[in-house]
CSV table of C-alpha atoms in Angstrom, one decimal:
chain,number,residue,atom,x,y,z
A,103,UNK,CA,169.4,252.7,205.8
A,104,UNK,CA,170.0,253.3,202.2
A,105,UNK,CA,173.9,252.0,202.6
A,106,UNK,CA,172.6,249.3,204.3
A,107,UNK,CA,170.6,248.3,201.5
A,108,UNK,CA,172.9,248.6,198.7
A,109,UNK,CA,176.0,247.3,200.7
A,110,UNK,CA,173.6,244.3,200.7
A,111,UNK,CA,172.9,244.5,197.0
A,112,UNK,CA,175.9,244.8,196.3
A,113,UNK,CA,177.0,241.8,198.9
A,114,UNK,CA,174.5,239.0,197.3
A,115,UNK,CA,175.2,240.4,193.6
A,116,UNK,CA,179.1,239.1,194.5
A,117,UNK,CA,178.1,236.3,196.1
A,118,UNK,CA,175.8,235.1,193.1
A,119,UNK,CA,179.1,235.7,190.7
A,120,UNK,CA,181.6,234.0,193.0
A,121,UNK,CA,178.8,231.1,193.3
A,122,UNK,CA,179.0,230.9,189.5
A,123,UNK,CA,181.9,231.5,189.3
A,124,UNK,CA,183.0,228.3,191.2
A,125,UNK,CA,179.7,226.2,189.7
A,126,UNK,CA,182.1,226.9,186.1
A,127,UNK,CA,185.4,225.7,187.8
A,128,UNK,CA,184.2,223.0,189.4
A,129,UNK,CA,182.2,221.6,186.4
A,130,UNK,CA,185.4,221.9,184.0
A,131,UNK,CA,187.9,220.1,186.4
A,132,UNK,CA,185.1,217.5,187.5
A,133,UNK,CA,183.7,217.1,183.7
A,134,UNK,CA,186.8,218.5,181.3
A,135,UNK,CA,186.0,218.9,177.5
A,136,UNK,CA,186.9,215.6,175.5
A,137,UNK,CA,190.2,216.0,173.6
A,138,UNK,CA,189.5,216.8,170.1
A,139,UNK,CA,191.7,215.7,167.0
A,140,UNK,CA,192.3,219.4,165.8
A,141,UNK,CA,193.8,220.3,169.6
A,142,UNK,CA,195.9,217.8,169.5
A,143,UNK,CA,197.2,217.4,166.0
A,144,UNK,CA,197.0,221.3,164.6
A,145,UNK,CA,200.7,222.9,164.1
A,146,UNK,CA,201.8,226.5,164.9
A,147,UNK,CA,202.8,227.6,162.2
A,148,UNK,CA,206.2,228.1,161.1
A,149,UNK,CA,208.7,230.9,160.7
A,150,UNK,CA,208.5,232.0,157.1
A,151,UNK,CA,211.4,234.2,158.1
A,152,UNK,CA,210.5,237.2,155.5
A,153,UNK,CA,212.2,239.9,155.6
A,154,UNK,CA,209.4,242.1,156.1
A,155,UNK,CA,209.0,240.7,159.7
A,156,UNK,CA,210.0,242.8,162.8
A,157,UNK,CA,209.6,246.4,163.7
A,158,UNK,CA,211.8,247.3,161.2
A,159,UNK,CA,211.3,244.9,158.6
A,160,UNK,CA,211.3,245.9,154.7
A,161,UNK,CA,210.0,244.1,151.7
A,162,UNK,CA,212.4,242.9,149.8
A,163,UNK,CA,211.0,243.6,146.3
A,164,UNK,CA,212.3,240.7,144.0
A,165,UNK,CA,211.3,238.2,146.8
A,166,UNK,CA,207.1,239.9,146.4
A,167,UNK,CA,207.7,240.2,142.6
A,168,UNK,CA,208.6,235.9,142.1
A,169,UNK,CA,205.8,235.7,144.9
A,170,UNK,CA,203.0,238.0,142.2
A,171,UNK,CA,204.5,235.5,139.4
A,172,UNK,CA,203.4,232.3,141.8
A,173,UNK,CA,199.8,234.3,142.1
A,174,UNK,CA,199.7,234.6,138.6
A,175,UNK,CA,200.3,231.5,137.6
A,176,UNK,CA,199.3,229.2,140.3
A,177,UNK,CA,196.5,231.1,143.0
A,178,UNK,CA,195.1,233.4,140.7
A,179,UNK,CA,192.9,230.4,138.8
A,180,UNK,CA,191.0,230.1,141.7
A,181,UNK,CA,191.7,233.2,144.2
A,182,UNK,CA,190.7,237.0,143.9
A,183,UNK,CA,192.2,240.6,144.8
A,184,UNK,CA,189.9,242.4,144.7
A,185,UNK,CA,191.5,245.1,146.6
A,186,UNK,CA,194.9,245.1,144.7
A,187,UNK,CA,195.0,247.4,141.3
A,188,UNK,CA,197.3,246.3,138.7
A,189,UNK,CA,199.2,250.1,139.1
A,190,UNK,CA,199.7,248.9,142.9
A,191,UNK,CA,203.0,246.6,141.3
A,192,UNK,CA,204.9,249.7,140.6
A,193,UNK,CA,205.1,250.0,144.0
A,194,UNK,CA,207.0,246.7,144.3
A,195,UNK,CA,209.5,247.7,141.1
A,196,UNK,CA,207.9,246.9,137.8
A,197,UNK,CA,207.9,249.7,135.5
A,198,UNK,CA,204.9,251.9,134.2
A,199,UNK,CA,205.2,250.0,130.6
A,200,UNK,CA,205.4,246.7,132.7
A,201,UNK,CA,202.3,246.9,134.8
A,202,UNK,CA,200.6,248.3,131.2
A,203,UNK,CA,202.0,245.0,130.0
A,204,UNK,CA,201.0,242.7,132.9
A,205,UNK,CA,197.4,244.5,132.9
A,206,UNK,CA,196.4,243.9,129.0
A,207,UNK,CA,197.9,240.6,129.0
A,208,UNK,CA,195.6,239.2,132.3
A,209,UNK,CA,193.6,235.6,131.8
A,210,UNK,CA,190.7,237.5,132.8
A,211,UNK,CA,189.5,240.4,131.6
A,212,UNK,CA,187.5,243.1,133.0
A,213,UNK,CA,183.5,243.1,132.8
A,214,UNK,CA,181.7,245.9,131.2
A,215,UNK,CA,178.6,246.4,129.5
A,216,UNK,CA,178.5,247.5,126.0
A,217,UNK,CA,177.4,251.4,125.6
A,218,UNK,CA,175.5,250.7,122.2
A,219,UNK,CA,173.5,247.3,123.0
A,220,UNK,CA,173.3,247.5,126.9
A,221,UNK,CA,174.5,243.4,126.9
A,222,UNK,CA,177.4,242.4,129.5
A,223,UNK,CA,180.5,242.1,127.7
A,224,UNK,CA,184.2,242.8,128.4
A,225,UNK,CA,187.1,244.6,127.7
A,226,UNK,CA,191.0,244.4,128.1
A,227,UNK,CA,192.2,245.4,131.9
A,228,UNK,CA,194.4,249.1,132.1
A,229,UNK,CA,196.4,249.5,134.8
A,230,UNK,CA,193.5,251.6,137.1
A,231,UNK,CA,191.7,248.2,137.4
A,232,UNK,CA,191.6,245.9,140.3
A,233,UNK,CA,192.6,242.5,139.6
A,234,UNK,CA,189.4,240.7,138.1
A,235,UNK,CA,187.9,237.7,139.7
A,236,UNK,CA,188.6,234.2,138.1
A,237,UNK,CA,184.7,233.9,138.4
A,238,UNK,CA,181.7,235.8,137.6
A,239,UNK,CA,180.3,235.4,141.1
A,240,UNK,CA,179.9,233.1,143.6
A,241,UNK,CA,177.9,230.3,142.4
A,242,UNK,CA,180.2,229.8,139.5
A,243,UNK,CA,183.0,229.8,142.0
A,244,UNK,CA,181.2,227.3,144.5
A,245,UNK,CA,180.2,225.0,141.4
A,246,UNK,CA,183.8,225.4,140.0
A,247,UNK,CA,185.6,224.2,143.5
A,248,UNK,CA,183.3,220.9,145.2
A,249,UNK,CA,180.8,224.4,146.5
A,250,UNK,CA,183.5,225.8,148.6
A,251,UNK,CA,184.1,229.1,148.6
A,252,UNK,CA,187.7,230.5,147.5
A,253,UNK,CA,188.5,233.5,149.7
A,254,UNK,CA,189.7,236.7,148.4
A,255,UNK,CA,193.7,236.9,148.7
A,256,UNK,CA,194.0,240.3,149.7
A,257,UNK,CA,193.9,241.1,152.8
A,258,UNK,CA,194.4,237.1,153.7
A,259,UNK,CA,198.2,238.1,155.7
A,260,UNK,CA,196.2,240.2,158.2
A,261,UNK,CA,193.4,238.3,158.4
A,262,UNK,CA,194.5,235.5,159.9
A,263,UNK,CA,196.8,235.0,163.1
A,264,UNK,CA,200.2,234.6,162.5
A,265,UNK,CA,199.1,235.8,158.9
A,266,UNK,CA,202.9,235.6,156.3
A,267,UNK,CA,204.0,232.3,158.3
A,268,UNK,CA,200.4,230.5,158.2
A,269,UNK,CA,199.8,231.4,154.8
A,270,UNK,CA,204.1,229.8,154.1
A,271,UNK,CA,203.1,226.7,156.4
A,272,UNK,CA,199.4,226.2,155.2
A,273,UNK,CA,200.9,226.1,151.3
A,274,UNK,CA,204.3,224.6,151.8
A,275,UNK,CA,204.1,222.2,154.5
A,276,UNK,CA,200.7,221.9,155.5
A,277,UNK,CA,199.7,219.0,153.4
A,278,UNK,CA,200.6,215.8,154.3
A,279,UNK,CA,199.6,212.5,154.7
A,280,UNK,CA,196.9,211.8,157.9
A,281,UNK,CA,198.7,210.6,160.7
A,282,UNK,CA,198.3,206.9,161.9
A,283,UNK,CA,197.8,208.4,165.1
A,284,UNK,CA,195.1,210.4,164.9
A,285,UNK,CA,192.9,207.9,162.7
A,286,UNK,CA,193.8,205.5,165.8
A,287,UNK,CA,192.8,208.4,168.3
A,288,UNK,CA,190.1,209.4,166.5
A,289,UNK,CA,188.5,207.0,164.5
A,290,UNK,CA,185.6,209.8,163.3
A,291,UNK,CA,188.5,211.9,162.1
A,292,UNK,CA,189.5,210.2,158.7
A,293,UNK,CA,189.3,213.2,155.9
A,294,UNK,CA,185.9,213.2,154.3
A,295,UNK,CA,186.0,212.8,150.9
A,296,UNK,CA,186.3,216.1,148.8
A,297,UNK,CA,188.5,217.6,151.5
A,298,UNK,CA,192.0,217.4,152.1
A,299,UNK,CA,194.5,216.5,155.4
A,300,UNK,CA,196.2,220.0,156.4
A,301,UNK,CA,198.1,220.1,159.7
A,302,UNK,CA,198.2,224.1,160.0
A,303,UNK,CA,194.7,224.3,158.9
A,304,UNK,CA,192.3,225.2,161.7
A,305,UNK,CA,190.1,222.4,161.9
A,306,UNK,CA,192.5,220.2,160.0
A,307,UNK,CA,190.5,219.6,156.8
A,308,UNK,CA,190.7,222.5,153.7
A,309,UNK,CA,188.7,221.9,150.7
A,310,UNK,CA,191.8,224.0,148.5
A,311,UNK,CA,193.7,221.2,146.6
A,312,UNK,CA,197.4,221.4,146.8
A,313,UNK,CA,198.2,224.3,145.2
A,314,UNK,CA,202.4,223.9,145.0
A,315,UNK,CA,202.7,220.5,144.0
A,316,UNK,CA,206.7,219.9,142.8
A,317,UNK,CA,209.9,222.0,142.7
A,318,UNK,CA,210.3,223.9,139.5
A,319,UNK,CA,205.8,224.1,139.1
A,320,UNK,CA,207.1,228.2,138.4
A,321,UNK,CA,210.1,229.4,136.6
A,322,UNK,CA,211.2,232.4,137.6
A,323,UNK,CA,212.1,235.1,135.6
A,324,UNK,CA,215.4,236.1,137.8
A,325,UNK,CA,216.7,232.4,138.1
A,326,UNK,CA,215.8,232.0,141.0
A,327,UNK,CA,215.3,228.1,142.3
A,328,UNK,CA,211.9,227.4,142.6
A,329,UNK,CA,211.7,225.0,145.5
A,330,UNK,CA,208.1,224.4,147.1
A,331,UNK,CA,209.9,225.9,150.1
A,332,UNK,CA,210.9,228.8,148.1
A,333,UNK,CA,207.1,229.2,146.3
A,334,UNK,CA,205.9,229.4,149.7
A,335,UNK,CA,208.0,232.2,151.4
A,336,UNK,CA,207.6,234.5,148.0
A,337,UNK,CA,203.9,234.4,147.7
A,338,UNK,CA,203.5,235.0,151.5
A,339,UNK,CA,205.5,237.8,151.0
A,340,UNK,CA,203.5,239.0,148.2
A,341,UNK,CA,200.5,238.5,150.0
A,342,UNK,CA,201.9,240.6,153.0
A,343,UNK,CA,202.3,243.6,150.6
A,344,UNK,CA,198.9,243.5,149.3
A,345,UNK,CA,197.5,243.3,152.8
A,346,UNK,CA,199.5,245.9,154.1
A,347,UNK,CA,201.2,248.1,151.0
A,348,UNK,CA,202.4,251.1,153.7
A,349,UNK,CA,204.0,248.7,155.9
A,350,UNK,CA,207.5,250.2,155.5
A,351,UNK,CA,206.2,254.2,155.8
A,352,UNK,CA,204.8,253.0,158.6
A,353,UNK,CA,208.2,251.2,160.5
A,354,UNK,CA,209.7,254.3,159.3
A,355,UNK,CA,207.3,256.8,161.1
A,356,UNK,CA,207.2,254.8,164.5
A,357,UNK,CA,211.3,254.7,164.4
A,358,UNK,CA,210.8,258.2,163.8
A,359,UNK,CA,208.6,259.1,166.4
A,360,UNK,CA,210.8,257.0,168.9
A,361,UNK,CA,213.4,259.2,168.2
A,362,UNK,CA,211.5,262.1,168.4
A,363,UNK,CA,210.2,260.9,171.6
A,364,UNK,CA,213.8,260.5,173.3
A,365,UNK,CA,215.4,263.4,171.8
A,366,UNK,CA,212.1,265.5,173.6
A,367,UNK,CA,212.9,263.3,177.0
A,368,UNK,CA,216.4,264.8,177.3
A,369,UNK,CA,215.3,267.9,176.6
A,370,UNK,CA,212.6,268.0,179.0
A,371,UNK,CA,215.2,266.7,181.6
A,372,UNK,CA,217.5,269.4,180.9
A,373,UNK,CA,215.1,272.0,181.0
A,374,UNK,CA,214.5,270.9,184.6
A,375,UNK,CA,218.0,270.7,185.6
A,376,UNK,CA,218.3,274.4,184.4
A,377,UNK,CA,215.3,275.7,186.2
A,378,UNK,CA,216.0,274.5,189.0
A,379,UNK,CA,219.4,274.3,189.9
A,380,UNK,CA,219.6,276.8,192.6
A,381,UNK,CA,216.7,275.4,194.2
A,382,UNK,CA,218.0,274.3,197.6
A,383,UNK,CA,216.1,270.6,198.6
């Protein structure tokens, strides 16, 4: 009597979820969502092509070094890293006396409080420190930037889908001018005012100005030719490493452990063949 029960439990509880089940269907083919402007007109982004990318991509260090020099000089007016500590650049190839140099030499310096009068104060950066914020907290930076908030850069590549090519499309290509189209499509659409028309942005409209505005906006200290193109692949790739500094140990330990893996595989399969090679089947 008990089965019977909860086989019939069991029966209406699948029928109520197949019911609902179809109820959902049927409503969405009968009643589909309206097309918006951002499904119809947002871009997958495009292939930065860094070398970095793949299972056994590695950084290539003067590509994330111009990339730190357009941070510096462009992003890092209105951007944070907050996780990134100025000794974390030896690891991309500048020298012990260079990240000393890079450190004292930073717009912003570090906040402190003075020992002998207790008032907030600051003091040069050394090279423990993390990269200071352009602002002292965030109402400064929402009353700075039209009250949106400017998101911290560090972890930005990992943070977002697609991170290194979104962060190269959003910058380099992203901003252009709103399509006839959609404004026809979508007459509610046009770009507020305050916010500008970005075609890899999610929802289409950022509040960030354009930050790489003309060829040549950086000069590079290794000659290279700053194209907006060019500005955009090197601070994606910087912005990889500071999202994920071990990425290299850590295509070198899977290839390893691969290796390992298939090295222990014929092994194991030779063992067997020696066990049991005067086993009659």
């Amino acid at each position: 009597m008990v089965r019977l029960i909860a086989s019939l439990v069991g029966a209406a509880f699948v029928f109520v979820l197949g019911l609902a089940l179809f109820g959902t269907v049927s409503d969405w083919i009968t009643n589909p969502p309206p097309e918006s402007a951002e499904h119809e007109f947002h871009r997958e982004a495009l292939d930065a092509g860094l070398p970095s990318n793949g299972v056994l991509g590695r950084f290539d260090r003067r590509q994330v070094q111009r990339g730190f020099q357009v941070f510096q000089e462009v992003c890092s007016a209105c951007h944070s890293l907050k996780y990134v500590s100025f000794r974390d650049l030896r690891q991309i190839g500048y020298s012990e006396a260079e990240v000393k140099a890079i450190a004292k030499g930073w717009k912003i310096e570090q906040p402190s409080i003075n020992a002998e009068t207790g008032e907030a104060s600051t003091r040069p950066n050394v090279p423990s420190d993390r990269f200071p914020s352009p602002f002292a907290n965030e109402v400064a930076a929402r009353a700075a930037n039209n009250n949106a908030l400017p998101p911290d850069l560090s972890l930005m590549a990992k943070a977002r889908h697609n991170g290194a090519n979104y962060i190269y499309s959003l910058v380099g290509h992203g901003y252009v001018n709103q399509p006839a189209e959609l404004l026809r499509k979508f007459p509610g659409a046009k770009t507020p005012t305050g916010l500008h028309y970005n075609q890899y942005f999610a929802n289409l409209n950022i509040a960030m100005p354009p930050p790489l505005t003309q060829d040549g906006q950086v000069t590079y200290s290794d000659g290279t030719r700053a194209s907006v193109d060019q500005m955009a692949k090197d601070v994606s790739a910087f912005l990889t490493w500071t999202a994920e500094p071990n990425l290299e140990a850590r295509h070198s330990a899977g290839f390893a452990a691969v290796i390992f893996i298939l090295i222990f595989c014929f092994l194991a399969w030779g063992a067997y063949q020696n066990v049991w090679r005067d086993v009659k089947h």
